[in-house]
Amino acid sequence: MPLNLIKLCVGCDSVEDLEEWIAFRLDERRRAGEPAEQFHTTRMVPTRSAEILDGGSLYWVIKAQVQCRQRILDIRPFTDGEGIGRCHMILDPTVIRTEWQPRRAFQGWRYLTPADAPADLGRAGAALLEMPPQLRQELAELGLL
């Protein structure tokens, strides 16, 4: 059974912001002649990488709500220019919307079991996606999403 990770999506106010950032970074990498892969850099390397790479995802917390996920394709530890160990999590650039699930702020990432992960939104959530992001956020703050 795959294991997931959960992390705060710092700097994004909506899933749309995240999608725009991903597209921008992929375009930047293409123009620079680098491989067009999306990754997230983190300081800690997951010790349970094999379980994560068995189909796990990175769930993003945006504005105190888990709102989406991206499949984790690879985990690549490296040492940066200052000699500090870090890790690139290679992500599928496709963002999959999930049911909203409240989360308090935390630092770094955490493991997230499939039982605790929110379900994908799917077709039933199409009407929710048509709402403006600000309206979705206000409804979530009121506990209506």
mmCIF file with all atom_site columns, C-alpha atoms in Angstrom:
data_model
loop_
_atom_site.group_PDB
_atom_site.id
_atom_site.type_symbol
_atom_site.label_atom_id
_atom_site.label_alt_id
_atom_site.label_comp_id
_atom_site.label_asym_id
_atom_site.label_entity_id
_atom_site.label_seq_id
_atom_site.pdbx_PDB_ins_code
_atom_site.Cartn_x
_atom_site.Cartn_y
_atom_site.Cartn_z
_atom_site.occupancy
_atom_site.B_iso_or_equiv
_atom_site.pdbx_formal_charge
_atom_site.auth_seq_id
_atom_site.auth_comp_id
_atom_site.auth_asym_id
_atom_site.auth_atom_id
_atom_site.pdbx_PDB_model_num
ATOM 1   C CA . MET A 1 1   ? 0.000   0.000  0.000   1.00 0.00 ? 1   MET A CA 1
ATOM 2   C CA . PRO A 1 2   ? 1.518   3.355  -1.017  1.00 0.00 ? 2   PRO A CA 1
ATOM 3   C CA . LEU A 1 3   ? 2.443   5.929  1.590   1.00 0.00 ? 3   LEU A CA 1
ATOM 4   C CA . ASN A 1 4   ? 1.861   9.633  0.960   1.00 0.00 ? 4   ASN A CA 1
ATOM 5   C CA . LEU A 1 5   ? 3.401   12.870 2.157   1.00 0.00 ? 5   LEU A CA 1
ATOM 6   C CA . ILE A 1 6   ? 1.638   16.077 3.169   1.00 0.00 ? 6   ILE A CA 1
ATOM 7   C CA . LYS A 1 7   ? 3.180   19.553 3.055   1.00 0.00 ? 7   LYS A CA 1
ATOM 8   C CA . LEU A 1 8   ? 2.176   23.201 3.274   1.00 0.00 ? 8   LEU A CA 1
ATOM 9   C CA . CYS A 1 9   ? 2.077   24.916 -0.113  1.00 0.00 ? 9   CYS A CA 1
ATOM 10  C CA . VAL A 1 10  ? 3.762   28.141 0.980   1.00 0.00 ? 10  VAL A CA 1
ATOM 11  C CA . GLY A 1 11  ? 3.194   31.133 -1.273  1.00 0.00 ? 11  GLY A CA 1
ATOM 12  C CA . CYS A 1 12  ? 0.102   29.800 -3.045  1.00 0.00 ? 12  CYS A CA 1
ATOM 13  C CA . ASP A 1 13  ? -3.357  31.157 -2.318  1.00 0.00 ? 13  ASP A CA 1
ATOM 14  C CA . SER A 1 14  ? -5.179  28.611 -4.490  1.00 0.00 ? 14  SER A CA 1
ATOM 15  C CA . VAL A 1 15  ? -4.736  25.464 -6.545  1.00 0.00 ? 15  VAL A CA 1
ATOM 16  C CA . GLU A 1 16  ? -4.779  27.710 -9.600  1.00 0.00 ? 16  GLU A CA 1
ATOM 17  C CA . ASP A 1 17  ? -1.735  29.562 -8.212  1.00 0.00 ? 17  ASP A CA 1
ATOM 18  C CA . LEU A 1 18  ? 0.067   26.236 -7.793  1.00 0.00 ? 18  LEU A CA 1
ATOM 19  C CA . GLU A 1 19  ? -0.795  25.164 -11.350 1.00 0.00 ? 19  GLU A CA 1
ATOM 20  C CA . GLU A 1 20  ? 0.454   28.488 -12.748 1.00 0.00 ? 20  GLU A CA 1
ATOM 21  C CA . TRP A 1 21  ? 3.700   28.205 -10.788 1.00 0.00 ? 21  TRP A CA 1
ATOM 22  C CA . ILE A 1 22  ? 4.271   24.649 -12.060 1.00 0.00 ? 22  ILE A CA 1
ATOM 23  C CA . ALA A 1 23  ? 3.673   25.728 -15.674 1.00 0.00 ? 23  ALA A CA 1
ATOM 24  C CA . PHE A 1 24  ? 6.021   28.715 -15.240 1.00 0.00 ? 24  PHE A CA 1
ATOM 25  C CA . ARG A 1 25  ? 8.842   26.595 -13.760 1.00 0.00 ? 25  ARG A CA 1
ATOM 26  C CA . LEU A 1 26  ? 8.492   23.886 -16.428 1.00 0.00 ? 26  LEU A CA 1
ATOM 27  C CA . ASP A 1 27  ? 8.649   26.540 -19.141 1.00 0.00 ? 27  ASP A CA 1
ATOM 28  C CA . GLU A 1 28  ? 11.722  28.082 -17.483 1.00 0.00 ? 28  GLU A CA 1
ATOM 29  C CA . ARG A 1 29  ? 13.472  24.697 -17.443 1.00 0.00 ? 29  ARG A CA 1
ATOM 30  C CA . ARG A 1 30  ? 12.622  24.034 -21.104 1.00 0.00 ? 30  ARG A CA 1
ATOM 31  C CA . ARG A 1 31  ? 14.005  27.424 -22.166 1.00 0.00 ? 31  ARG A CA 1
ATOM 32  C CA . ALA A 1 32  ? 17.190  26.755 -20.169 1.00 0.00 ? 32  ALA A CA 1
ATOM 33  C CA . GLY A 1 33  ? 17.637  23.405 -21.940 1.00 0.00 ? 33  GLY A CA 1
ATOM 34  C CA . GLU A 1 34  ? 17.102  21.459 -18.716 1.00 0.00 ? 34  GLU A CA 1
ATOM 35  C CA . PRO A 1 35  ? 14.882  18.401 -18.324 1.00 0.00 ? 35  PRO A CA 1
ATOM 36  C CA . ALA A 1 36  ? 11.259  19.546 -18.071 1.00 0.00 ? 36  ALA A CA 1
ATOM 37  C CA . GLU A 1 37  ? 10.482  17.830 -14.798 1.00 0.00 ? 37  GLU A CA 1
ATOM 38  C CA . GLN A 1 38  ? 8.826   19.353 -11.798 1.00 0.00 ? 38  GLN A CA 1
ATOM 39  C CA . PHE A 1 39  ? 10.375  18.847 -8.383  1.00 0.00 ? 39  PHE A CA 1
ATOM 40  C CA . HIS A 1 40  ? 10.099  20.090 -4.849  1.00 0.00 ? 40  HIS A CA 1
ATOM 41  C CA . THR A 1 41  ? 13.277  20.481 -2.794  1.00 0.00 ? 41  THR A CA 1
ATOM 42  C CA . THR A 1 42  ? 13.217  19.537 0.863   1.00 0.00 ? 42  THR A CA 1
ATOM 43  C CA . ARG A 1 43  ? 15.871  19.234 3.556   1.00 0.00 ? 43  ARG A CA 1
ATOM 44  C CA . MET A 1 44  ? 14.881  15.843 4.909   1.00 0.00 ? 44  MET A CA 1
ATOM 45  C CA . VAL A 1 45  ? 14.956  12.632 2.874   1.00 0.00 ? 45  VAL A CA 1
ATOM 46  C CA . PRO A 1 46  ? 12.011  10.327 3.623   1.00 0.00 ? 46  PRO A CA 1
ATOM 47  C CA . THR A 1 47  ? 13.242  7.112  5.251   1.00 0.00 ? 47  THR A CA 1
ATOM 48  C CA . ARG A 1 48  ? 10.209  5.272  3.854   1.00 0.00 ? 48  ARG A CA 1
ATOM 49  C CA . SER A 1 49  ? 10.973  6.118  0.210   1.00 0.00 ? 49  SER A CA 1
ATOM 50  C CA . ALA A 1 50  ? 10.178  2.642  -1.114  1.00 0.00 ? 50  ALA A CA 1
ATOM 51  C CA . GLU A 1 51  ? 6.615   2.864  0.233   1.00 0.00 ? 51  GLU A CA 1
ATOM 52  C CA . ILE A 1 52  ? 6.179   6.368  -1.191  1.00 0.00 ? 52  ILE A CA 1
ATOM 53  C CA . LEU A 1 53  ? 7.477   5.362  -4.624  1.00 0.00 ? 53  LEU A CA 1
ATOM 54  C CA . ASP A 1 54  ? 4.921   2.539  -4.704  1.00 0.00 ? 54  ASP A CA 1
ATOM 55  C CA . GLY A 1 55  ? 2.273   5.023  -5.908  1.00 0.00 ? 55  GLY A CA 1
ATOM 56  C CA . GLY A 1 56  ? 2.315   7.711  -3.219  1.00 0.00 ? 56  GLY A CA 1
ATOM 57  C CA . SER A 1 57  ? 1.458   11.376 -3.659  1.00 0.00 ? 57  SER A CA 1
ATOM 58  C CA . LEU A 1 58  ? 2.378   14.708 -2.150  1.00 0.00 ? 58  LEU A CA 1
ATOM 59  C CA . TYR A 1 59  ? -0.778  16.293 -0.706  1.00 0.00 ? 59  TYR A CA 1
ATOM 60  C CA . TRP A 1 60  ? -0.698  20.085 -0.630  1.00 0.00 ? 60  TRP A CA 1
ATOM 61  C CA . VAL A 1 61  ? -2.188  22.173 2.196   1.00 0.00 ? 61  VAL A CA 1
ATOM 62  C CA . ILE A 1 62  ? -3.321  25.533 0.800   1.00 0.00 ? 62  ILE A CA 1
ATOM 63  C CA . LYS A 1 63  ? -4.918  28.106 3.114   1.00 0.00 ? 63  LYS A CA 1
ATOM 64  C CA . ALA A 1 64  ? -5.317  25.567 5.975   1.00 0.00 ? 64  ALA A CA 1
ATOM 65  C CA . GLN A 1 65  ? -7.044  22.992 3.727   1.00 0.00 ? 65  GLN A CA 1
ATOM 66  C CA . VAL A 1 66  ? -5.708  19.956 1.886   1.00 0.00 ? 66  VAL A CA 1
ATOM 67  C CA . GLN A 1 67  ? -6.929  20.795 -1.612  1.00 0.00 ? 67  GLN A CA 1
ATOM 68  C CA . CYS A 1 68  ? -4.892  18.768 -4.093  1.00 0.00 ? 68  CYS A CA 1
ATOM 69  C CA . ARG A 1 69  ? -2.146  16.261 -4.655  1.00 0.00 ? 69  ARG A CA 1
ATOM 70  C CA . GLN A 1 70  ? 0.612   15.364 -7.094  1.00 0.00 ? 70  GLN A CA 1
ATOM 71  C CA . ARG A 1 71  ? 1.998   11.876 -7.665  1.00 0.00 ? 71  ARG A CA 1
ATOM 72  C CA . ILE A 1 72  ? 5.580   11.400 -6.474  1.00 0.00 ? 72  ILE A CA 1
ATOM 73  C CA . LEU A 1 73  ? 7.611   9.869  -9.294  1.00 0.00 ? 73  LEU A CA 1
ATOM 74  C CA . ASP A 1 74  ? 11.069  9.769  -7.710  1.00 0.00 ? 74  ASP A CA 1
ATOM 75  C CA . ILE A 1 75  ? 13.022  10.831 -4.633  1.00 0.00 ? 75  ILE A CA 1
ATOM 76  C CA . ARG A 1 76  ? 16.584  12.028 -5.299  1.00 0.00 ? 76  ARG A CA 1
ATOM 77  C CA . PRO A 1 77  ? 18.846  12.853 -2.357  1.00 0.00 ? 77  PRO A CA 1
ATOM 78  C CA . PHE A 1 78  ? 21.732  15.271 -3.073  1.00 0.00 ? 78  PHE A CA 1
ATOM 79  C CA . THR A 1 79  ? 24.186  17.557 -1.324  1.00 0.00 ? 79  THR A CA 1
ATOM 80  C CA . ASP A 1 80  ? 23.850  21.267 -2.083  1.00 0.00 ? 80  ASP A CA 1
ATOM 81  C CA . GLY A 1 81  ? 26.671  23.740 -2.698  1.00 0.00 ? 81  GLY A CA 1
ATOM 82  C CA . GLU A 1 82  ? 27.034  24.395 1.030   1.00 0.00 ? 82  GLU A CA 1
ATOM 83  C CA . GLY A 1 83  ? 27.456  20.711 1.847   1.00 0.00 ? 83  GLY A CA 1
ATOM 84  C CA . ILE A 1 84  ? 23.930  20.308 3.247   1.00 0.00 ? 84  ILE A CA 1
ATOM 85  C CA . GLY A 1 85  ? 22.007  17.127 2.435   1.00 0.00 ? 85  GLY A CA 1
ATOM 86  C CA . ARG A 1 86  ? 18.747  17.780 0.621   1.00 0.00 ? 86  ARG A CA 1
ATOM 87  C CA . CYS A 1 87  ? 16.234  15.921 -1.481  1.00 0.00 ? 87  CYS A CA 1
ATOM 88  C CA . HIS A 1 88  ? 14.403  16.536 -4.754  1.00 0.00 ? 88  HIS A CA 1
ATOM 89  C CA . MET A 1 89  ? 10.934  15.001 -4.863  1.00 0.00 ? 89  MET A CA 1
ATOM 90  C CA . ILE A 1 90  ? 10.172  14.572 -8.553  1.00 0.00 ? 90  ILE A CA 1
ATOM 91  C CA . LEU A 1 91  ? 6.450   15.197 -9.053  1.00 0.00 ? 91  LEU A CA 1
ATOM 92  C CA . ASP A 1 92  ? 3.992   14.513 -11.819 1.00 0.00 ? 92  ASP A CA 1
ATOM 93  C CA . PRO A 1 93  ? 3.106   18.046 -12.976 1.00 0.00 ? 93  PRO A CA 1
ATOM 94  C CA . THR A 1 94  ? -0.593  17.120 -13.121 1.00 0.00 ? 94  THR A CA 1
ATOM 95  C CA . VAL A 1 95  ? -2.395  18.508 -10.073 1.00 0.00 ? 95  VAL A CA 1
ATOM 96  C CA . ILE A 1 96  ? -5.257  16.303 -8.886  1.00 0.00 ? 96  ILE A CA 1
ATOM 97  C CA . ARG A 1 97  ? -7.946  18.086 -6.882  1.00 0.00 ? 97  ARG A CA 1
ATOM 98  C CA . THR A 1 98  ? -9.088  16.417 -3.687  1.00 0.00 ? 98  THR A CA 1
ATOM 99  C CA . GLU A 1 99  ? -11.906 16.877 -1.239  1.00 0.00 ? 99  GLU A CA 1
ATOM 100 C CA . TRP A 1 100 ? -10.991 19.683 1.116   1.00 0.00 ? 100 TRP A CA 1
ATOM 101 C CA . GLN A 1 101 ? -9.717  18.594 4.505   1.00 0.00 ? 101 GLN A CA 1
ATOM 102 C CA . PRO A 1 102 ? -8.763  21.091 7.254   1.00 0.00 ? 102 PRO A CA 1
ATOM 103 C CA . ARG A 1 103 ? -5.146  21.015 8.470   1.00 0.00 ? 103 ARG A CA 1
ATOM 104 C CA . ARG A 1 104 ? -3.273  23.117 10.990  1.00 0.00 ? 104 ARG A CA 1
ATOM 105 C CA . ALA A 1 105 ? 0.071   24.614 10.055  1.00 0.00 ? 105 ALA A CA 1
ATOM 106 C CA . PHE A 1 106 ? 3.185   22.503 10.586  1.00 0.00 ? 106 PHE A CA 1
ATOM 107 C CA . GLN A 1 107 ? 6.803   22.604 9.478   1.00 0.00 ? 107 GLN A CA 1
ATOM 108 C CA . GLY A 1 108 ? 8.343   20.350 6.865   1.00 0.00 ? 108 GLY A CA 1
ATOM 109 C CA . TRP A 1 109 ? 6.395   17.385 5.587   1.00 0.00 ? 109 TRP A CA 1
ATOM 110 C CA . ARG A 1 110 ? 4.606   14.528 7.303   1.00 0.00 ? 110 ARG A CA 1
ATOM 111 C CA . TYR A 1 111 ? 3.721   10.995 6.295   1.00 0.00 ? 111 TYR A CA 1
ATOM 112 C CA . LEU A 1 112 ? 0.068   10.549 5.345   1.00 0.00 ? 112 LEU A CA 1
ATOM 113 C CA . THR A 1 113 ? -1.519  7.110  5.239   1.00 0.00 ? 113 THR A CA 1
ATOM 114 C CA . PRO A 1 114 ? -4.078  6.302  2.544   1.00 0.00 ? 114 PRO A CA 1
ATOM 115 C CA . ALA A 1 115 ? -6.734  5.974  5.263   1.00 0.00 ? 115 ALA A CA 1
ATOM 116 C CA . ASP A 1 116 ? -6.130  9.579  6.370   1.00 0.00 ? 116 ASP A CA 1
ATOM 117 C CA . ALA A 1 117 ? -5.806  11.089 2.885   1.00 0.00 ? 117 ALA A CA 1
ATOM 118 C CA . PRO A 1 118 ? -8.753  12.947 1.371   1.00 0.00 ? 118 PRO A CA 1
ATOM 119 C CA . ALA A 1 119 ? -10.427 11.364 -1.650  1.00 0.00 ? 119 ALA A CA 1
ATOM 120 C CA . ASP A 1 120 ? -9.950  12.733 -5.139  1.00 0.00 ? 120 ASP A CA 1
ATOM 121 C CA . LEU A 1 121 ? -12.659 15.178 -6.159  1.00 0.00 ? 121 LEU A CA 1
ATOM 122 C CA . GLY A 1 122 ? -13.604 13.411 -9.381  1.00 0.00 ? 122 GLY A CA 1
ATOM 123 C CA . ARG A 1 123 ? -16.679 14.232 -11.459 1.00 0.00 ? 123 ARG A CA 1
ATOM 124 C CA . ALA A 1 124 ? -18.903 14.869 -8.467  1.00 0.00 ? 124 ALA A CA 1
ATOM 125 C CA . GLY A 1 125 ? -16.803 17.900 -7.604  1.00 0.00 ? 125 GLY A CA 1
ATOM 126 C CA . ALA A 1 126 ? -17.082 19.571 -11.028 1.00 0.00 ? 126 ALA A CA 1
ATOM 127 C CA . ALA A 1 127 ? -19.502 22.202 -9.679  1.00 0.00 ? 127 ALA A CA 1
ATOM 128 C CA . LEU A 1 128 ? -17.061 23.012 -6.882  1.00 0.00 ? 128 LEU A CA 1
ATOM 129 C CA . LEU A 1 129 ? -14.302 23.650 -9.418  1.00 0.00 ? 129 LEU A CA 1
ATOM 130 C CA . GLU A 1 130 ? -16.527 26.114 -11.284 1.00 0.00 ? 130 GLU A CA 1
ATOM 131 C CA . MET A 1 131 ? -16.759 28.325 -8.192  1.00 0.00 ? 131 MET A CA 1
ATOM 132 C CA . PRO A 1 132 ? -14.289 31.210 -7.918  1.00 0.00 ? 132 PRO A CA 1
ATOM 133 C CA . PRO A 1 133 ? -11.362 30.287 -5.627  1.00 0.00 ? 133 PRO A CA 1
ATOM 134 C CA . GLN A 1 134 ? -12.251 33.050 -3.151  1.00 0.00 ? 134 GLN A CA 1
ATOM 135 C CA . LEU A 1 135 ? -15.794 31.687 -2.751  1.00 0.00 ? 135 LEU A CA 1
ATOM 136 C CA . ARG A 1 136 ? -14.464 28.162 -2.210  1.00 0.00 ? 136 ARG A CA 1
ATOM 137 C CA . GLN A 1 137 ? -12.103 29.510 0.454   1.00 0.00 ? 137 GLN A CA 1
ATOM 138 C CA . GLU A 1 138 ? -14.883 31.404 2.268   1.00 0.00 ? 138 GLU A CA 1
ATOM 139 C CA . LEU A 1 139 ? -17.150 28.350 2.236   1.00 0.00 ? 139 LEU A CA 1
ATOM 140 C CA . ALA A 1 140 ? -14.317 26.213 3.608   1.00 0.00 ? 140 ALA A CA 1
ATOM 141 C CA . GLU A 1 141 ? -13.665 28.736 6.402   1.00 0.00 ? 141 GLU A CA 1
ATOM 142 C CA . LEU A 1 142 ? -17.352 28.511 7.322   1.00 0.00 ? 142 LEU A CA 1
ATOM 143 C CA . GLY A 1 143 ? -17.095 24.719 7.420   1.00 0.00 ? 143 GLY A CA 1
ATOM 144 C CA . LEU A 1 144 ? -19.393 24.267 4.436   1.00 0.00 ? 144 LEU A CA 1
ATOM 145 C CA . LEU A 1 145 ? -16.872 22.448 2.245   1.00 0.00 ? 145 LEU A CA 1
#
